[in-house]
XYZ file of C-alpha atoms in Angstrom:
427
model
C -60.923 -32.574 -55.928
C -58.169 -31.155 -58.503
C -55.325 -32.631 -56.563
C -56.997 -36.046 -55.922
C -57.453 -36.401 -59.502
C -53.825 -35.236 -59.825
C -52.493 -37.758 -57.451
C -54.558 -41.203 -58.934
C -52.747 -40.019 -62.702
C -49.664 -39.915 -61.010
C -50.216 -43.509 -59.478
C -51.292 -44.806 -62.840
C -48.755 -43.662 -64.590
C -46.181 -44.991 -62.143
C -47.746 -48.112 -61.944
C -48.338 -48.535 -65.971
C -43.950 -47.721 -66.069
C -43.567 -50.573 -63.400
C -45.876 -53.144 -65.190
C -44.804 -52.300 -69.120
C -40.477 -51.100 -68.379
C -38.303 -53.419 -69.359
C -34.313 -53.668 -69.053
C -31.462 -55.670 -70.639
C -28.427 -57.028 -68.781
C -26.189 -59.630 -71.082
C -28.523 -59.543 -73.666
C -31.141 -60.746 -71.638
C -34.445 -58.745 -70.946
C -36.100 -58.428 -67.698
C -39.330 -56.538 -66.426
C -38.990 -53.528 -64.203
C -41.731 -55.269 -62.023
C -40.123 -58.534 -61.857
C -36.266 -57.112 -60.326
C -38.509 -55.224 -58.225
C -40.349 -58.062 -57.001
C -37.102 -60.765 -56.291
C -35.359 -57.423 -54.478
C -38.110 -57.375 -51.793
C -37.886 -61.104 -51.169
C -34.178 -61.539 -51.032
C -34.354 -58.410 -48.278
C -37.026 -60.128 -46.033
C -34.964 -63.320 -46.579
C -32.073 -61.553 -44.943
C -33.997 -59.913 -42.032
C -35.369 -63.686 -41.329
C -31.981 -65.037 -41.314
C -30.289 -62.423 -39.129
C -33.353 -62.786 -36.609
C -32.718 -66.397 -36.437
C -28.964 -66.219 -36.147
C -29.418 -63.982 -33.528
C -32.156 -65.474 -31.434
C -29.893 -69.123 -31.272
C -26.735 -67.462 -30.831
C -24.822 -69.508 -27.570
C -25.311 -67.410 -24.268
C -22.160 -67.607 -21.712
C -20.904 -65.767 -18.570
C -17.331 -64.940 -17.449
C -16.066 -63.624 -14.273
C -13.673 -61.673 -13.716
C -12.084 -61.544 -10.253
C -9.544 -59.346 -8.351
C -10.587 -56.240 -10.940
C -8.929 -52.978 -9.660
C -11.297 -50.267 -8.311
C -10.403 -46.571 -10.368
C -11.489 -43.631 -8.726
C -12.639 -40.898 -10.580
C -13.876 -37.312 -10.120
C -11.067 -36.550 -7.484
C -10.723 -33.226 -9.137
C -14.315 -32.078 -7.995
C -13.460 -32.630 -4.735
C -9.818 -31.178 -4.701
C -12.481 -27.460 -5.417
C -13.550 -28.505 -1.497
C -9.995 -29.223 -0.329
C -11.165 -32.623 -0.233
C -9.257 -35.553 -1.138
C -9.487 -39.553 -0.744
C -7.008 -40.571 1.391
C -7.795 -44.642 1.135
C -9.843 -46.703 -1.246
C -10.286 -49.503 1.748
C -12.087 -52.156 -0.508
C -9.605 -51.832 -3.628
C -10.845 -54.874 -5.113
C -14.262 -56.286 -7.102
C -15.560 -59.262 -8.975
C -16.948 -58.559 -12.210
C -19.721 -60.958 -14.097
C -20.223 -60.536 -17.366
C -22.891 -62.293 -19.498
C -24.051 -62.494 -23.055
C -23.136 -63.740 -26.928
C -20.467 -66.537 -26.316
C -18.437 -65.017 -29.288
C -18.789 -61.597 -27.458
C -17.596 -62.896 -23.718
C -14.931 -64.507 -25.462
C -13.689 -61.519 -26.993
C -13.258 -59.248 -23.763
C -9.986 -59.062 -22.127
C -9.248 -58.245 -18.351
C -7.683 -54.894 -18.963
C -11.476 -54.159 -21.330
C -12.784 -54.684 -17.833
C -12.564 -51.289 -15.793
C -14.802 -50.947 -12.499
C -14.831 -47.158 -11.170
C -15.951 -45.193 -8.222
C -16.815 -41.360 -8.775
C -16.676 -39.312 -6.006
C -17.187 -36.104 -7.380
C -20.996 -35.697 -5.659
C -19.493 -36.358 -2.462
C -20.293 -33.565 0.484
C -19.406 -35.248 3.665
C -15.732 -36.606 4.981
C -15.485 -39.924 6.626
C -15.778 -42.956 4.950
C -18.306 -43.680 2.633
C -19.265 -46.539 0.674
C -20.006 -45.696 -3.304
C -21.487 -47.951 -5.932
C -19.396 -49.514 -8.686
C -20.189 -49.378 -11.947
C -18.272 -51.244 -15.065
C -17.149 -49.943 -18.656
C -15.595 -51.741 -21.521
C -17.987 -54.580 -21.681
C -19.955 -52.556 -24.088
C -24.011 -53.932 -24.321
C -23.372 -57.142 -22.413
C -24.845 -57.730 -18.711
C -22.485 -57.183 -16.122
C -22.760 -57.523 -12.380
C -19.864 -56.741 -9.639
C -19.298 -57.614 -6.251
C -19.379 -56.180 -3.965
C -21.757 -53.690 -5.753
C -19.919 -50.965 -3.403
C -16.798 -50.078 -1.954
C -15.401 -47.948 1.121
C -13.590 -45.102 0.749
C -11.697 -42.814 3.514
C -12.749 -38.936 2.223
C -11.393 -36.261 4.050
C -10.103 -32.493 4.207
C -6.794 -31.674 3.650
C -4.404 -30.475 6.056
C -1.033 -29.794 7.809
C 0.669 -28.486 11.102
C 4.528 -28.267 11.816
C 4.978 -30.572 15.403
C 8.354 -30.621 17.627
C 10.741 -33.473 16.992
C 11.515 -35.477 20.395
C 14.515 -37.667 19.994
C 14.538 -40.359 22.664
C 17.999 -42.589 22.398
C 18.995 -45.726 24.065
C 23.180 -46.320 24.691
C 25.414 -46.884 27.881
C 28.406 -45.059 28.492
C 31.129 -44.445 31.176
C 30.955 -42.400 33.715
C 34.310 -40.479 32.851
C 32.759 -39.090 29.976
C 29.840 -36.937 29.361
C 27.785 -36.322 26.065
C 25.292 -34.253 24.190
C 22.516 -35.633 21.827
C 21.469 -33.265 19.395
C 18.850 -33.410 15.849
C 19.307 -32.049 12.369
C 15.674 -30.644 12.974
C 13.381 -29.218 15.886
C 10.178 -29.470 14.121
C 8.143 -31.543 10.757
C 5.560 -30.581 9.027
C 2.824 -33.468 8.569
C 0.625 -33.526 5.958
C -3.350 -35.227 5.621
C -6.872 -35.775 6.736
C -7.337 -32.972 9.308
C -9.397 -35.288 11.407
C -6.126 -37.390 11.927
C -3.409 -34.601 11.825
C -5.174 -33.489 15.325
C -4.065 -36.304 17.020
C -0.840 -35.949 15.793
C 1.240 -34.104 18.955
C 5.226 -35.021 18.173
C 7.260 -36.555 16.023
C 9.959 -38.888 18.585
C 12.570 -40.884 17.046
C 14.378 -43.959 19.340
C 17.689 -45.188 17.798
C 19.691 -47.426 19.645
C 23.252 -45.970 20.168
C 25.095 -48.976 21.937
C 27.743 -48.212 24.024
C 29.350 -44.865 23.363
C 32.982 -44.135 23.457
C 33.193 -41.409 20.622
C 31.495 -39.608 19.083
C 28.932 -40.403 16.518
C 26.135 -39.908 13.930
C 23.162 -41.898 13.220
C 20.138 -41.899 11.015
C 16.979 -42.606 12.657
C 13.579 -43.333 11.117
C 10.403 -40.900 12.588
C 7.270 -42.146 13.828
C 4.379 -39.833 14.837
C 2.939 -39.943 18.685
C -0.409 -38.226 19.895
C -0.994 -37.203 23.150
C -0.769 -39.666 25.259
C 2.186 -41.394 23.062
C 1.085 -44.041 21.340
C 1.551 -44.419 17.804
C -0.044 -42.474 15.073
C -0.029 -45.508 12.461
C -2.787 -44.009 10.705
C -1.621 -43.736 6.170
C -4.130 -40.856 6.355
C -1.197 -38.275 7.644
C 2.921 -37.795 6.402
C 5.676 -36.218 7.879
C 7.571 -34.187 5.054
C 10.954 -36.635 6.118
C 11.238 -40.126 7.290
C 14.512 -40.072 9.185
C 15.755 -37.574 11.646
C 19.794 -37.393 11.649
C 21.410 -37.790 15.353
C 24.488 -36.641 16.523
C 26.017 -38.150 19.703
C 28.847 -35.596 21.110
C 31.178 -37.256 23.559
C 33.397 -35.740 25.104
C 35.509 -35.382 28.145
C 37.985 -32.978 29.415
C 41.869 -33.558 30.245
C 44.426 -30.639 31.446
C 48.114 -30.664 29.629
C 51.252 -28.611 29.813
C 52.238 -26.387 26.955
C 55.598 -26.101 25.300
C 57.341 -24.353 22.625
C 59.548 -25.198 19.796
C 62.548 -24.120 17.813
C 62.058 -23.210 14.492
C 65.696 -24.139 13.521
C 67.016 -25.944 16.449
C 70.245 -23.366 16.996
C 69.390 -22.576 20.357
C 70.872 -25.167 23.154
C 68.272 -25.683 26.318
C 71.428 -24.304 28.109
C 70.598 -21.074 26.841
C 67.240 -20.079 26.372
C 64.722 -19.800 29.441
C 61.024 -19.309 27.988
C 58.407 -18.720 30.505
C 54.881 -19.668 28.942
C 51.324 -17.934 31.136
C 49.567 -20.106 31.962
C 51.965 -23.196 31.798
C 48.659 -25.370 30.786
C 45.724 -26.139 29.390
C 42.035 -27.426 29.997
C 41.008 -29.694 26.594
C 37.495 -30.803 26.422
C 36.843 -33.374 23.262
C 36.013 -36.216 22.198
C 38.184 -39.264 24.058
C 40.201 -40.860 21.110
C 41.372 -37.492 20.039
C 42.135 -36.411 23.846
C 44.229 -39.620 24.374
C 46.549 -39.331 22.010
C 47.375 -35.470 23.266
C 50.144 -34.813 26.049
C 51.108 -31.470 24.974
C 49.870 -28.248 23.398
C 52.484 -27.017 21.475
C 51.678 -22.825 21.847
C 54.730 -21.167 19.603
C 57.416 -22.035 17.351
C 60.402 -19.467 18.284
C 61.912 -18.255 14.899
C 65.290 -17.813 16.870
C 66.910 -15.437 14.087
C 64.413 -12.988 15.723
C 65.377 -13.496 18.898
C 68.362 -11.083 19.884
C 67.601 -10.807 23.264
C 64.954 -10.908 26.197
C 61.469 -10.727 23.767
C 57.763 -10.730 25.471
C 55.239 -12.166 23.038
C 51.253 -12.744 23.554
C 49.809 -15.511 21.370
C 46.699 -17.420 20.982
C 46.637 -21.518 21.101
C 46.230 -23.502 17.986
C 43.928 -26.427 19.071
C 43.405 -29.850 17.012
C 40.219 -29.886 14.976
C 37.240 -30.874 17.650
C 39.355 -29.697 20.877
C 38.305 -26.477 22.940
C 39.739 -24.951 25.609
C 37.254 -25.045 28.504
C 38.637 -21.994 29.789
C 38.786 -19.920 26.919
C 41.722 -18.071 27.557
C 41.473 -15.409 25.413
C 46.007 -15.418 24.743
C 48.811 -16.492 26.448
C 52.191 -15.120 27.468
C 55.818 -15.620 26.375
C 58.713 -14.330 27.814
C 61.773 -15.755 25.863
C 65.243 -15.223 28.233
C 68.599 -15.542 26.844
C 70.853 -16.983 29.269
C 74.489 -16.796 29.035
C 74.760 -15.436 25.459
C 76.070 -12.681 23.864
C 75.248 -11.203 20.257
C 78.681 -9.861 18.210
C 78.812 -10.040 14.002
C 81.254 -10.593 11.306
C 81.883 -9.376 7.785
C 81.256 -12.153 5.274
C 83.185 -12.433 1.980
C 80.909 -12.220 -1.180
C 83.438 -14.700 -3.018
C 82.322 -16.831 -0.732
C 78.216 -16.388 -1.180
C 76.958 -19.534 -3.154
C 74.668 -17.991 -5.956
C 71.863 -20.284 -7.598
C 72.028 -18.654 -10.973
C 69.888 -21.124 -13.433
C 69.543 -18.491 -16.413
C 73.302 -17.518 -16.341
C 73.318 -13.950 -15.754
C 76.004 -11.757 -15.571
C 76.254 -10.203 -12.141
C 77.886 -8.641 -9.410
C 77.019 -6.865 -5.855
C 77.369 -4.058 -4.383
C 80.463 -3.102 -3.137
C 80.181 -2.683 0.454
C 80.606 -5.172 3.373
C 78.336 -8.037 3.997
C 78.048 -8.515 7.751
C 75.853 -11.100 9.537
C 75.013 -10.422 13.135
C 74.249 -13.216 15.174
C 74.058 -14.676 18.949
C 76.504 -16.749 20.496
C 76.952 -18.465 23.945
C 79.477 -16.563 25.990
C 81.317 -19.065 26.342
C 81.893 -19.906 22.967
C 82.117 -16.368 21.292
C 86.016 -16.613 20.496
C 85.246 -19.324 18.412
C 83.244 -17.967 15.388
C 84.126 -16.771 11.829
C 82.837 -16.557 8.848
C 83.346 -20.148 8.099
C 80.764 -21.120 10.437
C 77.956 -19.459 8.408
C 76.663 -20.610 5.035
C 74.871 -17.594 3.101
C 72.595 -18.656 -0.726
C 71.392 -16.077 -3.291
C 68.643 -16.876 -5.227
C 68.704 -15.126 -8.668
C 65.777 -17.234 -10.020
C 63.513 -14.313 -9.672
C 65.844 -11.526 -10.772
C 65.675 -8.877 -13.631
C 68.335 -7.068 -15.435
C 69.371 -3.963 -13.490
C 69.479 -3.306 -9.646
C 67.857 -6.243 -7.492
C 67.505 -6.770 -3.998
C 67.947 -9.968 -2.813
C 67.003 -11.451 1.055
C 70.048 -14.308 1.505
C 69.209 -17.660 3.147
C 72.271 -17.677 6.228
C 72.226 -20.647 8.417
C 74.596 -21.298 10.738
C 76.930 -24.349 10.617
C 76.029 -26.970 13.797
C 79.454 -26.248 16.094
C 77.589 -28.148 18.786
C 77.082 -24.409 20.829
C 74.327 -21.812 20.365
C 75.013 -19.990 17.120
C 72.754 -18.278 14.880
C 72.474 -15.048 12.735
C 69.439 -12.591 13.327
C 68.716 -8.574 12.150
C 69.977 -10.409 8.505
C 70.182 -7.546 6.162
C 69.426 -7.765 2.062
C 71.784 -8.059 -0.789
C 72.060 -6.001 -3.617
C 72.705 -7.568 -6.816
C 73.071 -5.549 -10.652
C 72.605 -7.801 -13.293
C 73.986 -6.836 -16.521
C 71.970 -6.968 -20.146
């Protein structure tokens, strides 16, 4: 009874302050009850107006066509090894309908329909609901209120690579087709990939008279080779490189050469085993070969009958279908006869580009060399040329290998077993 006696003062009192405070603002003087009073109004003036406004605002609707479908929630199902491999309807039309000023305001890109797929269990495809954000409170409606979707598991499998060329080519020459790679791994849905037997590739080589390289797109086959078209499954390349080796095979004799050209035909047999050789390559490089040439003879080490066994050097792209593992050469002098002479050092020719003081050593230069018989009374010294090099030398005791060639004297002349020189150079 205390407190409800308590309570009433308290209300009295509060009311008595209400009815009897006053305030000044200006100079003026106003009642406490009075503001109090013209507050309240003004408010429930405000929360008529608003209600009005509201209530008569101008309703329109906007559509919004050819809206994007976003899928989300792809990272649940990546957990299942899961994965959606084609949004088949990627397309909606979105309504949206409400406060004029509002439509008005929303831009396409405010508009975002979605898919999620994280809830999904099975593979296949599967049609999920859309929904819309960014429109905030206003009504929206899409269509079609669901898409399709291709959901499936992951998966991949390595398959042979069949190459399968079209060309024409002549019956004197044979070929090879070969691929960069045997096999290619294809990725995807696992209810495609086992369809999936071969990758073949078909390019169109023309007519082939050398030998070639092309690059050929992929396509994937199943088992009874039609066409895997299906975007659900990826080979890891697109193109398959194909190399076309022509070839065809054409026998020639071998020869020999001179490395300085002293040696008259007259007098020199040389007896190459085998005499020939079996080429197999392609046909332009083939034509333009008549002869293998198996050795250069360095005739200043040729003093007399030699026997040499040597390999064949062929042109890039040639083999030798027989594979002879090395040939023979037997180099005859005929009619010649080897003798020497002692060669005068005042008559050496000495490049000497840093000017050095020198002299040699005092013994007798002699050059031995081969002659034809027939023509052996007829060489001196004269007939030889001999160069030192000091371009390389040091001060003190150098020995030097002279450059001799012999003079042409239109006969077989040349020097061989050519000893060094030595040379002192002064400091």
């Amino acid at each position: 009874m205390k407190k409800d006696i308590n309570l009433k003062d308290t209300a009295e009192k509060a009311k008595s302050f209400i009815e009897n405070h006053t305030f000044s603002i200006g100079g003026r003087t106003f009642k406490l009850s009075s503001a109090l009073l013209y507050v309240g109004c003004l408010f429930c003036a405000l929360l008529i107006w608003f209600n009005v406004t509201d209530s008569s605002a101008e309703i329109s609707s906007r559509s919004f066509d050819n809206v994007s479908v976003v899928i989300e929630g792809e990272s649940a199902l990546s957990r299942n090894n899961m994965a959606v491999f084609e949004l088949i309807d990627k397309t909606v039309s979105v309504s949206v309908e409400g406060a004029k000023n509002k439509v008005d305001s929303l831009d396409e890109d405010d508009i975002v329909a979605y898919i999620n797929v994280s809830d999904v269990k099975t593979t296949g495809t599967v049609r999920l609901s859309v929904s819309v954000k960014g429109a905030g409170r206003l009504d929206t409606s899409v269509y079609p209120s669901s898409v399709k979707t291709f959901i499936d598991e992951r998966g991949e499998k390595d398959v042979p690579v069949k190459v399968m060329p079209t060309y024409s080519i002549t019956s004197n020459y044979s070929h090879t087709v070969s691929a960069n790679i045997d096999t290619v791994t294809v990725t995807g849905a696992k209810s495609v990939l086992k369809t999936v037997k071969e990758a073949r590739s078909t390019p169109d080589l023309g007519v082939l008279t050398t030998s070639n390289t092309a690059n050929s797109p992929i396509f994937l086959v199943d088992e009874t080779g039609m066409d895997v078209t299906s975007l659900y499954v990826t080979p890891s390349v697109s193109n398959v490189v194909v190399k076309v080796e022509v070839y065809t095979e054409k026998t020639v004799p071998l020869s020999y050469s001179l490395k300085y050209g002293y040696i008259l035909d007259k007098n020199i047999k040389v007896d190459l085993s085998p005499a020939e050789i079996t080429l197999r390559g392609d046909p332009t490089v083939l034509e333009g070969i008549d002869t293998i040439n198996l050795i250069e003879i360095d005739e200043t080490k040729v003093s007399g009958s030699t026997d040499m066994i040597v390999k064949a050097s062929l042109p890039s792209g040639v083999t030798d279908v027989n594979k002879t593992a090395a040939f023979n050469v037997n180099i005859e002098l005929v009619k010649c006869t080897k003798s020497s002479v002692t060669f005068p050092y005042a008559s050496i020719t000495v490049k000497n580009p840093h000017g050095y003081s020198f002299g040699f050593k005092d013994t007798p230069f002699v050059i031995d060399y081969i002659v034809d018989s027939g023509s052996a009374k007829k060489v001196s010294a004269a007939d030889f040329e001999v160069i030192v090099d000091l371009s390389s030398a040091h001060e003190g005791s150098n020995i030097v290998i002279p450059k001799i060639t012999a003079k042409d004297k239109g006969f077989t002349l040349y020097p061989v077993n050519v000893d060094n020189i030595e040379v002192k150079i002064d400091g």
